[in-house]
Short mmCIF file of N, CA and C in Angstrom, two decimals:
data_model
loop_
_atom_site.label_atom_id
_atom_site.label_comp_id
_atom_site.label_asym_id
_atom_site.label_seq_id
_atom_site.Cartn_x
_atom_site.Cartn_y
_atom_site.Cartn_z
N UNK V 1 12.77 -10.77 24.85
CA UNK V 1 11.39 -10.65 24.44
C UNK V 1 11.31 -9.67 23.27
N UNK V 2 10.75 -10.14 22.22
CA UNK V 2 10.26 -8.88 21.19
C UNK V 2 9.37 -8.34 20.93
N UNK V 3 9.05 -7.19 20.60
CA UNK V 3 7.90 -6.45 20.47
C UNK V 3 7.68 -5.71 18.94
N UNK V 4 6.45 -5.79 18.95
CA UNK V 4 6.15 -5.11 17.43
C UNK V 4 5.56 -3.97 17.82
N UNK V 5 5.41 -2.98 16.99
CA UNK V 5 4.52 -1.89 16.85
C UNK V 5 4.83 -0.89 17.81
N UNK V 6 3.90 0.09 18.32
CA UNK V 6 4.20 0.64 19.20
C UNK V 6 3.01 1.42 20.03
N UNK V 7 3.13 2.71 20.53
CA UNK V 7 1.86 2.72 20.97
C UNK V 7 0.95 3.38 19.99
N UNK V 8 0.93 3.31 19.37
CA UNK V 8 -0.42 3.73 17.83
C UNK V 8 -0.91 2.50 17.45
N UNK V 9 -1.09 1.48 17.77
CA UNK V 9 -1.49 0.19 17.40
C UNK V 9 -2.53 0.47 17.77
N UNK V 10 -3.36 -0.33 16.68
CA UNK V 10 -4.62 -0.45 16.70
C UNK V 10 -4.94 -1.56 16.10
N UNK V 11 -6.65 -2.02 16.48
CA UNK V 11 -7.32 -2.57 15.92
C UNK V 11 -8.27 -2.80 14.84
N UNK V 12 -7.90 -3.41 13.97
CA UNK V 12 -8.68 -3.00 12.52
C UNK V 12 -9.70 -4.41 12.37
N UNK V 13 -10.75 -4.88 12.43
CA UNK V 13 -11.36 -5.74 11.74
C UNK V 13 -11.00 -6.34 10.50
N UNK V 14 -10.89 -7.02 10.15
CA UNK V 14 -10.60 -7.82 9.07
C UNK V 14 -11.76 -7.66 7.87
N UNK V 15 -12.65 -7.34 7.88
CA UNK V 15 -14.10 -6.99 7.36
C UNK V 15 -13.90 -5.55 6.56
N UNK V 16 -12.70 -4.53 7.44
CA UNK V 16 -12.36 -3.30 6.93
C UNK V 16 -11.00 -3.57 5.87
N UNK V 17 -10.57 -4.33 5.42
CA UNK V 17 -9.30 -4.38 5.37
C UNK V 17 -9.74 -4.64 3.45
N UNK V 18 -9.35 -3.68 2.86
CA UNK V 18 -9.88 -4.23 1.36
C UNK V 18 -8.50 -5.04 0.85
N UNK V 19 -8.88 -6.04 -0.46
CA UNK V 19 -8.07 -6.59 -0.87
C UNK V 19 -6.88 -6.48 -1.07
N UNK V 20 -6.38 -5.58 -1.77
CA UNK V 20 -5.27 -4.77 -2.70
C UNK V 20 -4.22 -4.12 -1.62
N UNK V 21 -3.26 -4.10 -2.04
CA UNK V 21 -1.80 -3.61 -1.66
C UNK V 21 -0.91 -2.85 -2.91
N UNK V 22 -0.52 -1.70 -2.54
CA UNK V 22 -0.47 -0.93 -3.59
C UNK V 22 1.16 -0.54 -2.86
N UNK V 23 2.20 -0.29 -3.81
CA UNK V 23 3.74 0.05 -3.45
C UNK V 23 3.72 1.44 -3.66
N UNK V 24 4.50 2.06 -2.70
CA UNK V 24 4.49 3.99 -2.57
C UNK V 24 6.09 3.99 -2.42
N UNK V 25 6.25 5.02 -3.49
CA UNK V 25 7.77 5.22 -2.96
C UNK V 25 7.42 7.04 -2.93
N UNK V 26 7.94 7.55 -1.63
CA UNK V 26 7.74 9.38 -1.81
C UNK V 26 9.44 9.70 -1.74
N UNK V 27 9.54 11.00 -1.68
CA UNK V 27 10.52 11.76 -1.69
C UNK V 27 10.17 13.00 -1.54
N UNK V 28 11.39 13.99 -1.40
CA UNK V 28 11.29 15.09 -1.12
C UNK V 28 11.34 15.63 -2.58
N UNK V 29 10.83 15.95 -3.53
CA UNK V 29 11.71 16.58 -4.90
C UNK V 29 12.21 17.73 -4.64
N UNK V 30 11.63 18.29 -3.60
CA UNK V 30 12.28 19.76 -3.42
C UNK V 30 13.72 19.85 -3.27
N UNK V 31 14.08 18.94 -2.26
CA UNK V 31 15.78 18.59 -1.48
C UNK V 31 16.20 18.34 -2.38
N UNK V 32 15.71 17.07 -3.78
CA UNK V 32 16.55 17.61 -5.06
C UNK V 32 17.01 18.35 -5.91
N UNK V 33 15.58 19.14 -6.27
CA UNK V 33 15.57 20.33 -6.90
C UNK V 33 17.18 21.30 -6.28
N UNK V 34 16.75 21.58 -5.24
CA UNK V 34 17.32 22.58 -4.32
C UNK V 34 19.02 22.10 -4.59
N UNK V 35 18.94 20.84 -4.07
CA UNK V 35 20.45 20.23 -4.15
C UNK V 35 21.06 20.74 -5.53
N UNK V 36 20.39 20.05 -6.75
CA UNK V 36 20.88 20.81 -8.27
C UNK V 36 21.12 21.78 -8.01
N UNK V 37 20.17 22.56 -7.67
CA UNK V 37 20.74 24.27 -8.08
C UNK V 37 21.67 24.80 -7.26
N UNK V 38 22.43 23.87 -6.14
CA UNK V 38 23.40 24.78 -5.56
C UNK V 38 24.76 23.92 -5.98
N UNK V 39 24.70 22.75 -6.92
CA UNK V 39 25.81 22.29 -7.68
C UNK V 39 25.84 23.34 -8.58
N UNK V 40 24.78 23.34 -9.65
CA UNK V 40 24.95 24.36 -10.70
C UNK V 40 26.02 25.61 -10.24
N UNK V 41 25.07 26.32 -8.99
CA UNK V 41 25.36 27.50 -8.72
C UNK V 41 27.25 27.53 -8.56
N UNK V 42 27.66 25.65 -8.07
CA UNK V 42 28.90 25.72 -7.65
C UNK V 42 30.04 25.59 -8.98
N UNK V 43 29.12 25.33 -9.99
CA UNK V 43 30.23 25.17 -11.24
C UNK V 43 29.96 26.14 -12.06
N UNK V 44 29.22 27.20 -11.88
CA UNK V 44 28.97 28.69 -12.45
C UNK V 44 30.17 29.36 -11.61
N UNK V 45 30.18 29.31 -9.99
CA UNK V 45 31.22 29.90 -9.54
C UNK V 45 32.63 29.43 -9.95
N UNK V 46 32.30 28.50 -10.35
CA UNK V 46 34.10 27.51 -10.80
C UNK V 46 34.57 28.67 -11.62
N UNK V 47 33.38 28.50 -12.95
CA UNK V 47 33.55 28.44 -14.31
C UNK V 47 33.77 30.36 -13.90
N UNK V 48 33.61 30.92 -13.46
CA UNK V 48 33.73 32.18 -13.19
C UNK V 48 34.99 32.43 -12.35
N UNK V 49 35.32 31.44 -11.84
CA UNK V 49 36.77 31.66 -10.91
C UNK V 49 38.17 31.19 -12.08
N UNK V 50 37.76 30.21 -12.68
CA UNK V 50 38.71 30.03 -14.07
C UNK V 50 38.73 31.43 -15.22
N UNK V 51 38.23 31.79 -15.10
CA UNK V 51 37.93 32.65 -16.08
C UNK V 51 38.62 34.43 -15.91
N UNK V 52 38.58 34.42 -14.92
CA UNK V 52 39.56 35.21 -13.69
C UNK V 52 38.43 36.26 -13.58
N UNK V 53 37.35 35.87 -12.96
CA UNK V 53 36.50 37.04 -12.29
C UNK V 53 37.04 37.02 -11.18
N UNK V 54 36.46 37.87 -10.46
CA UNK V 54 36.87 38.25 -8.54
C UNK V 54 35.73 37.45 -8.08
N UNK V 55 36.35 35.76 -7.14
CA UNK V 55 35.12 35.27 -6.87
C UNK V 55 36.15 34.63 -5.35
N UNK V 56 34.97 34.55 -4.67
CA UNK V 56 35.56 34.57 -2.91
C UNK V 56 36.40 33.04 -2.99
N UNK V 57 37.00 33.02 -2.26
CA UNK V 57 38.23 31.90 -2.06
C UNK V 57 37.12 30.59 -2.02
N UNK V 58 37.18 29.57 -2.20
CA UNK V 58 36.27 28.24 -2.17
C UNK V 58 35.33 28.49 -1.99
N UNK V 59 34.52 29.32 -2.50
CA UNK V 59 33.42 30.02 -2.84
C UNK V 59 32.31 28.01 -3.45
N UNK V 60 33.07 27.86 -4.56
CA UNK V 60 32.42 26.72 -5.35
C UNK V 60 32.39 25.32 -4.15
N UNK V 61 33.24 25.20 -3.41
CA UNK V 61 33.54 24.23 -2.33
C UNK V 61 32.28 24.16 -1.63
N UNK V 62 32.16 25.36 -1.14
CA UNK V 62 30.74 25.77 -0.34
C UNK V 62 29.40 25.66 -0.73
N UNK V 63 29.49 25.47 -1.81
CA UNK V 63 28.26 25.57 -2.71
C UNK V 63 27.89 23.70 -2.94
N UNK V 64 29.28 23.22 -3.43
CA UNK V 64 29.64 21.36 -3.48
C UNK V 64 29.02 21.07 -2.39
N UNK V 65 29.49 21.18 -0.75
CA UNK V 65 29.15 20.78 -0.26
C UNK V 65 27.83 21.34 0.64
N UNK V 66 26.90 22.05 0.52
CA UNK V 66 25.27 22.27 0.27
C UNK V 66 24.51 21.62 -0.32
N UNK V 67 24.62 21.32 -1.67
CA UNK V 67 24.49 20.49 -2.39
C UNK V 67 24.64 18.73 -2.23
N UNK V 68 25.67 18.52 -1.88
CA UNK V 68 26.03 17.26 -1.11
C UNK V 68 25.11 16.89 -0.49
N UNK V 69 24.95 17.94 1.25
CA UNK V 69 24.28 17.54 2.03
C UNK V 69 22.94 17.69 1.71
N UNK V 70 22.10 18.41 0.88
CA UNK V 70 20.91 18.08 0.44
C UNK V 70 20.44 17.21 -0.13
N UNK V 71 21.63 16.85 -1.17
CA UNK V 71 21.03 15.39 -1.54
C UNK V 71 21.28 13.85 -0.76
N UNK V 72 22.37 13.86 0.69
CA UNK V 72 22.23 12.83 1.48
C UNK V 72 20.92 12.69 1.53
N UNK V 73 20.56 14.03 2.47
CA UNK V 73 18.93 14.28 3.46
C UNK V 73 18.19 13.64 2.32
N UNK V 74 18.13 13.89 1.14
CA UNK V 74 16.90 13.49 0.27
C UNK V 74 17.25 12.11 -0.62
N UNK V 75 18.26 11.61 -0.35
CA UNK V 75 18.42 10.04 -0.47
C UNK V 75 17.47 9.37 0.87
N UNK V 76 18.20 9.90 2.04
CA UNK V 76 17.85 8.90 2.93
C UNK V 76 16.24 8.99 3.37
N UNK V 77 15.84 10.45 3.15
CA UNK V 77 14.47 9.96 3.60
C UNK V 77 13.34 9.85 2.70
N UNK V 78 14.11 9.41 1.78
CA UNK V 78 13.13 8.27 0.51
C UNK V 78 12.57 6.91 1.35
N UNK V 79 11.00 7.24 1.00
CA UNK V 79 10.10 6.32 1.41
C UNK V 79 9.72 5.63 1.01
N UNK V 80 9.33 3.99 1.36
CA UNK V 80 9.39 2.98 -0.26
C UNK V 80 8.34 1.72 1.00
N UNK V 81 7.13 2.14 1.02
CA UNK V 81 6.50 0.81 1.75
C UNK V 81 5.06 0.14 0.79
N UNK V 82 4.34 0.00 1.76
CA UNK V 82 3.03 -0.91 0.96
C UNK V 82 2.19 0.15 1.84
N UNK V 83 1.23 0.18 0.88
CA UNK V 83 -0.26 0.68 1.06
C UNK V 83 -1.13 -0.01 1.05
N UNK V 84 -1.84 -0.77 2.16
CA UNK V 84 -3.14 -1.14 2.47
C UNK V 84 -4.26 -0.51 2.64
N UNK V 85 -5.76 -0.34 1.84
CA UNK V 85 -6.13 0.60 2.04
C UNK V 85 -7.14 -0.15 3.05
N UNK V 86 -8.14 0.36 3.63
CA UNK V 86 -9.52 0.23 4.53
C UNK V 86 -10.30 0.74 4.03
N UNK V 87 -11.51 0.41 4.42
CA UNK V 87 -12.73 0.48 3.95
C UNK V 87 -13.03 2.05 4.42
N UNK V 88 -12.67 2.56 5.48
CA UNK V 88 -13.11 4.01 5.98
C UNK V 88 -12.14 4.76 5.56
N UNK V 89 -12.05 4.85 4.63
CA UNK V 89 -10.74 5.87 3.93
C UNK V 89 -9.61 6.13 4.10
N UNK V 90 -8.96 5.53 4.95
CA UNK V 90 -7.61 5.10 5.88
C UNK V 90 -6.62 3.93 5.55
N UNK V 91 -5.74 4.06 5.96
CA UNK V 91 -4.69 2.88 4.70
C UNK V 91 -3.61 2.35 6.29
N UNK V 92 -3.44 1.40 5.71
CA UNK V 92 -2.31 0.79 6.52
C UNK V 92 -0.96 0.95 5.92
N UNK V 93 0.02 1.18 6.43
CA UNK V 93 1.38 1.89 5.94
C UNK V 93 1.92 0.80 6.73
N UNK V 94 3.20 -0.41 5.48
CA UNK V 94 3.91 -1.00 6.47
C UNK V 94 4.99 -0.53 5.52
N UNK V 95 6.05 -0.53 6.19
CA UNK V 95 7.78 -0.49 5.55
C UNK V 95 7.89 -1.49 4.64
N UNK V 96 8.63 -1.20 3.20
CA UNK V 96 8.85 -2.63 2.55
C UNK V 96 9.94 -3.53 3.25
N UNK V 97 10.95 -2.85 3.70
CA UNK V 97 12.39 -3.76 3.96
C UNK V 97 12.89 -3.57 5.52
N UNK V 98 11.42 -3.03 6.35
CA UNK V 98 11.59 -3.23 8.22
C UNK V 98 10.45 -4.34 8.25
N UNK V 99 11.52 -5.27 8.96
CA UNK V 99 12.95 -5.69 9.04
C UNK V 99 13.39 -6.17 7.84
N UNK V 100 12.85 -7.20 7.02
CA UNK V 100 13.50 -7.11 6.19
C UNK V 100 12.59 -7.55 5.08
N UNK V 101 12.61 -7.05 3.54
CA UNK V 101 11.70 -7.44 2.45
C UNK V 101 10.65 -8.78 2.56
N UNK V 102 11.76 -10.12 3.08
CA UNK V 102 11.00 -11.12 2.87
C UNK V 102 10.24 -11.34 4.11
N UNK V 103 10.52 -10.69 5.28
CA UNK V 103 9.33 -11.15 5.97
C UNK V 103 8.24 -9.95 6.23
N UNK V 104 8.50 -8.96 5.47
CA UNK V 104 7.36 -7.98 5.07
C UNK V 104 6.46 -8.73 4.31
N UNK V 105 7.22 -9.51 3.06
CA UNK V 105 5.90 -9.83 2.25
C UNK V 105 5.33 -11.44 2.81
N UNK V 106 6.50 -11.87 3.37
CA UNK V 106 5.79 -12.80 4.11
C UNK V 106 4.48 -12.78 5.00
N UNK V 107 4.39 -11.46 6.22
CA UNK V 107 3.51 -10.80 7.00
C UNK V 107 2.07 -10.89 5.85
N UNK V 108 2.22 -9.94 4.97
CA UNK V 108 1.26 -9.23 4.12
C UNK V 108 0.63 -10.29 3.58
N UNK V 109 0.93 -11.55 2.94
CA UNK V 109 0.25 -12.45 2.27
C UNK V 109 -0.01 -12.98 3.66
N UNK V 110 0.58 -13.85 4.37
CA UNK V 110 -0.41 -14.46 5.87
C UNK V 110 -1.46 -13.33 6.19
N UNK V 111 -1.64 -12.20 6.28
CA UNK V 111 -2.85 -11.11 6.93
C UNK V 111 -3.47 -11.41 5.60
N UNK V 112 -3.49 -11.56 4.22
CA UNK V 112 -4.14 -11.69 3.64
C UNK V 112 -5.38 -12.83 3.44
N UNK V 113 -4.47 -14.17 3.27
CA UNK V 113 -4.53 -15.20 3.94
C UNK V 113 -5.65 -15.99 5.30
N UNK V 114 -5.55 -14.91 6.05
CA UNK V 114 -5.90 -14.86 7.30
C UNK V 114 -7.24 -14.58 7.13
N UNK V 115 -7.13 -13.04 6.61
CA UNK V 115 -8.48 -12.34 6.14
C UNK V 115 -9.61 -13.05 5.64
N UNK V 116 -9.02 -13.64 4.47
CA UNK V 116 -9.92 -14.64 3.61
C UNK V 116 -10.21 -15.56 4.65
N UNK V 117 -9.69 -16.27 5.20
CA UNK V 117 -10.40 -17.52 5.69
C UNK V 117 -10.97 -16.92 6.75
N UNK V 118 -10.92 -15.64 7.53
CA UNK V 118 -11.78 -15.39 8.79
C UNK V 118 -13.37 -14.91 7.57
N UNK V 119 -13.01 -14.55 6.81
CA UNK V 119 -14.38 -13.74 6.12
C UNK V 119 -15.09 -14.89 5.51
N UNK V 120 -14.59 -15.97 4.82
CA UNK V 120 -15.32 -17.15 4.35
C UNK V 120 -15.14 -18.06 5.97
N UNK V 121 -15.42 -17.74 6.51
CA UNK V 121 -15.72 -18.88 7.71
C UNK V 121 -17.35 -18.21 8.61
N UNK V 122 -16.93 -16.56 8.59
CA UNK V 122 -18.50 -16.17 8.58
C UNK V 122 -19.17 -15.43 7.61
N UNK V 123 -18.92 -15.08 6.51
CA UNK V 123 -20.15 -14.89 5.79
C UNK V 123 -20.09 -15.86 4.66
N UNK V 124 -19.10 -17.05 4.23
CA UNK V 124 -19.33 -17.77 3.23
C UNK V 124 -20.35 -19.20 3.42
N UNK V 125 -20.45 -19.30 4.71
CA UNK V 125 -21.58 -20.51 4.56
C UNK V 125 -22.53 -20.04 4.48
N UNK V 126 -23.30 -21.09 3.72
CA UNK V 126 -24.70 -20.87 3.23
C UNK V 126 -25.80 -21.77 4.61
N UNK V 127 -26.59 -21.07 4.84
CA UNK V 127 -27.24 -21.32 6.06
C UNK V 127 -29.21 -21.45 5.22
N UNK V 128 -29.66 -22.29 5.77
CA UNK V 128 -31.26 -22.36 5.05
C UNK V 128 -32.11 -21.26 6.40
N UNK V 129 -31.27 -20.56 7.54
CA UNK V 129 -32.03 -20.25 8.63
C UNK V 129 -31.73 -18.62 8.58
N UNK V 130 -31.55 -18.00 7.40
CA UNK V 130 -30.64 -16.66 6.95
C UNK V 130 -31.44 -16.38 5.78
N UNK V 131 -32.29 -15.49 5.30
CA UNK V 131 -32.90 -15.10 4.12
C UNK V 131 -31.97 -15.35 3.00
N UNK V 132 -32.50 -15.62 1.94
CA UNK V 132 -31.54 -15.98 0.42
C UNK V 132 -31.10 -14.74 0.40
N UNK V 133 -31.68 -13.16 0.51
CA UNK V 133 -31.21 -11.41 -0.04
C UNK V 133 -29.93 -11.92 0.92
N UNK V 134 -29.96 -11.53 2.06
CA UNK V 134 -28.95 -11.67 2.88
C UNK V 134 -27.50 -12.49 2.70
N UNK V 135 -27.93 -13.44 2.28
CA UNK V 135 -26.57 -14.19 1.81
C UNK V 135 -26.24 -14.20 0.67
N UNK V 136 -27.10 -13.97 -0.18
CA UNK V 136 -26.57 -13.14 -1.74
C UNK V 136 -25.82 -12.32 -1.47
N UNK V 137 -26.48 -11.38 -0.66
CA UNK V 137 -25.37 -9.84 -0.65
C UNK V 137 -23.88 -10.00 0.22
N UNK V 138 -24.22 -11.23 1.05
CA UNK V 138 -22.88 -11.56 1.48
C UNK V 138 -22.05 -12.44 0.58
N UNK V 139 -22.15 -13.46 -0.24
CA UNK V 139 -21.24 -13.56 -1.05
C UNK V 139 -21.15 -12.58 -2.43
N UNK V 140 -21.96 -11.82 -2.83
CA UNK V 140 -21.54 -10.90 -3.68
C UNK V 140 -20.05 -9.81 -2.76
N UNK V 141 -20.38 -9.71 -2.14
CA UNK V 141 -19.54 -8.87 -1.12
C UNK V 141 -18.37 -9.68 -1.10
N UNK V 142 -17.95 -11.03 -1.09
CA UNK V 142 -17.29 -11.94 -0.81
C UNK V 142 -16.38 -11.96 -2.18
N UNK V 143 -17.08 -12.28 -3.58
CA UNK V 143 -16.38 -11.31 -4.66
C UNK V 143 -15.79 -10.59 -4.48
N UNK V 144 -16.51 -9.37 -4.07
CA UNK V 144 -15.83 -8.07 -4.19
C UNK V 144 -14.70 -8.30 -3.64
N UNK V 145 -14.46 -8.41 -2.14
CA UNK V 145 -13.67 -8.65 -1.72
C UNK V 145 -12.31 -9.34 -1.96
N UNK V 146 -12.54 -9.97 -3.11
CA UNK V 146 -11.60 -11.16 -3.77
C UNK V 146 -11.35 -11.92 -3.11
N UNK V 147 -12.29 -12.67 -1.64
CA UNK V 147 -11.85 -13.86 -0.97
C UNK V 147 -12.77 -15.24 -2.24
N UNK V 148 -13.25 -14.69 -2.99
CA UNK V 148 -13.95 -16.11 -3.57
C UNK V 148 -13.97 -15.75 -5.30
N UNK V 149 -13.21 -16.14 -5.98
CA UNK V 149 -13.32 -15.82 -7.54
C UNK V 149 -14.31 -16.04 -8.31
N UNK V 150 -14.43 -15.81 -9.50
CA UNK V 150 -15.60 -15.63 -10.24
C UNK V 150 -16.47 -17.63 -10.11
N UNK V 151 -15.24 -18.69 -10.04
CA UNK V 151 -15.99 -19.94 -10.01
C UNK V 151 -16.79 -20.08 -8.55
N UNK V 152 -15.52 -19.48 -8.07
CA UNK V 152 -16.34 -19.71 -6.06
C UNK V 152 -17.68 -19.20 -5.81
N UNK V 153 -17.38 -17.99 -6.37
CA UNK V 153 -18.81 -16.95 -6.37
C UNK V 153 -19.68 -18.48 -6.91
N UNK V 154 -19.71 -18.48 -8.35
CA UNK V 154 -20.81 -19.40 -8.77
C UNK V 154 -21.03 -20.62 -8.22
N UNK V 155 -20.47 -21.24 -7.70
CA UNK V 155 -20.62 -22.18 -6.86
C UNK V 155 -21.09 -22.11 -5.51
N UNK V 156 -20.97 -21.14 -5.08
CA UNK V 156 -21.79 -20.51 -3.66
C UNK V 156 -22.75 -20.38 -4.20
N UNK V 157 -23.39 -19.52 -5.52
CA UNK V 157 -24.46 -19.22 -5.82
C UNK V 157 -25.65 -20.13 -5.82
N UNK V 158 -25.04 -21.36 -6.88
CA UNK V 158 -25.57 -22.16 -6.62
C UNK V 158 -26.20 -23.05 -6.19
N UNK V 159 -25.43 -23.61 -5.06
CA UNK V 159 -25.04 -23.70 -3.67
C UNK V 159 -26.71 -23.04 -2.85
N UNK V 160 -26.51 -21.79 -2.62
CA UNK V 160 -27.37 -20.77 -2.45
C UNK V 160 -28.89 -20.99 -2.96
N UNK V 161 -28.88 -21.11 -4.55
CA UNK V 161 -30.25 -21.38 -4.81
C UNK V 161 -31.13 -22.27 -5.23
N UNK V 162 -30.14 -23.93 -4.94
CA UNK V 162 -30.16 -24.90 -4.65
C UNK V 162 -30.98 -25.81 -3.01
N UNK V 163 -30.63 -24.57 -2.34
CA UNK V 163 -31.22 -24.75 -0.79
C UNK V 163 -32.45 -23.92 -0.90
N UNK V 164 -32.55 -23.12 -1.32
CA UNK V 164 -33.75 -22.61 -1.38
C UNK V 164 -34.85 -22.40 -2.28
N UNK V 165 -34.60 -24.05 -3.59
CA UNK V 165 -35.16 -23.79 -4.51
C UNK V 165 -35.52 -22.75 -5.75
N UNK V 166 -34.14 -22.17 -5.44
CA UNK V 166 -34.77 -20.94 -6.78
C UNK V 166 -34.09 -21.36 -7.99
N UNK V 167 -34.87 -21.31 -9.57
CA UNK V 167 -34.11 -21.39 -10.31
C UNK V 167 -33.63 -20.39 -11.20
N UNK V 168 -32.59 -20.21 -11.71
CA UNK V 168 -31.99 -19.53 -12.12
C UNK V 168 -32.54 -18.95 -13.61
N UNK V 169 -33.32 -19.22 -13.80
CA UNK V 169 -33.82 -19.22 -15.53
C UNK V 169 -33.99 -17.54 -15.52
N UNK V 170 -33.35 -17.20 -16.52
CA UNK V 170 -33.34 -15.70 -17.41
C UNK V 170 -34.47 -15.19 -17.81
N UNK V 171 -34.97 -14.26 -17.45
CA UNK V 171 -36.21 -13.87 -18.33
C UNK V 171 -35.60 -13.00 -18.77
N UNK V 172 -36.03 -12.57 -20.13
CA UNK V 172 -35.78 -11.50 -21.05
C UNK V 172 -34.67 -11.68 -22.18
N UNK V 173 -33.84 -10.28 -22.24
CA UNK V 173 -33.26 -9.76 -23.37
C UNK V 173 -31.67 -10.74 -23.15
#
């Protein structure tokens, strides 16, 4: 049997879930930083042990391998996923390559996918038993959202003020 997630799972509405997916890679810069300066520090001690100062026996060895191990630690816990954000200021964090790249982005476009057709199944029909404000502001929202592009939009619109007799004529500038 397999299992996803764990116990922090939660439930997000699909309604909260904004369009966009954004790629984050973090790191530590410090563990780098830090790592450099104790190579440096180890080929200053070299360059001072060649030179015939009084410098402690593998003095530079010690320093190599500090250095080393700081920059494993700050290879490996380089972070590299997708950012989903939400509507309440909160983001969804998935791994790019757990389990593996292609069925990360596989996941991400189906929830996308998904999204759209749950959000145009209830706020994209146009109903004559729903005020015209009301369903304006739901397919304007539907835009926003990027489940319906600039033709969809107009064609809903239409659509829209077609059932309820309004015409579209411009007044003004």
């Amino acid at each position: 049997m397999e299992s996803f997630g764990n116990k922090d799972e939660m439930d997000i509405p699909f309604e909260n879930i904004l369009p966009n997916k954004f790629g984050v890679r973090k790191n530590s810069l410090s563990l780098f930083i830090i790592s450099g300066f104790f190579y440096f520090i180890s080929i200053l001690v070299f360059y001072l042990k060649i030179t015939g100062e009084d410098v402690e026996e593998n003095a530079e060895l010690l320093y190599i391998i500090l250095g080393t191990i700081l920059l494993i630690v700050g290879i490996v816990t380089i972070e590299n996923y997708w950012r989903i954000n939400l509507s309440n200021n909160n983001s969804i964090k998935i791994i790019k390559k757990s389990p593996n790249k292609h069925e990360v982005d596989t996941f991400i476009q189906k929830l996308f996918e998904k999204r759209n057709e749950y959000l145009m199944n209830n706020y994209g029909h146009i109903n004559p038993n729903i005020s015209y404000e009301n369903q304006l502001n739901n397919i304007v929202w539907l835009r926003k959202m990027k489940v319906l592009d600039d033709n969809g939009f107009q064609a809903k619109k239409n659509e829209l003020e077609s059932i309820f007799s309004i015409s579209s004529k411009k007044i003004g500038f």
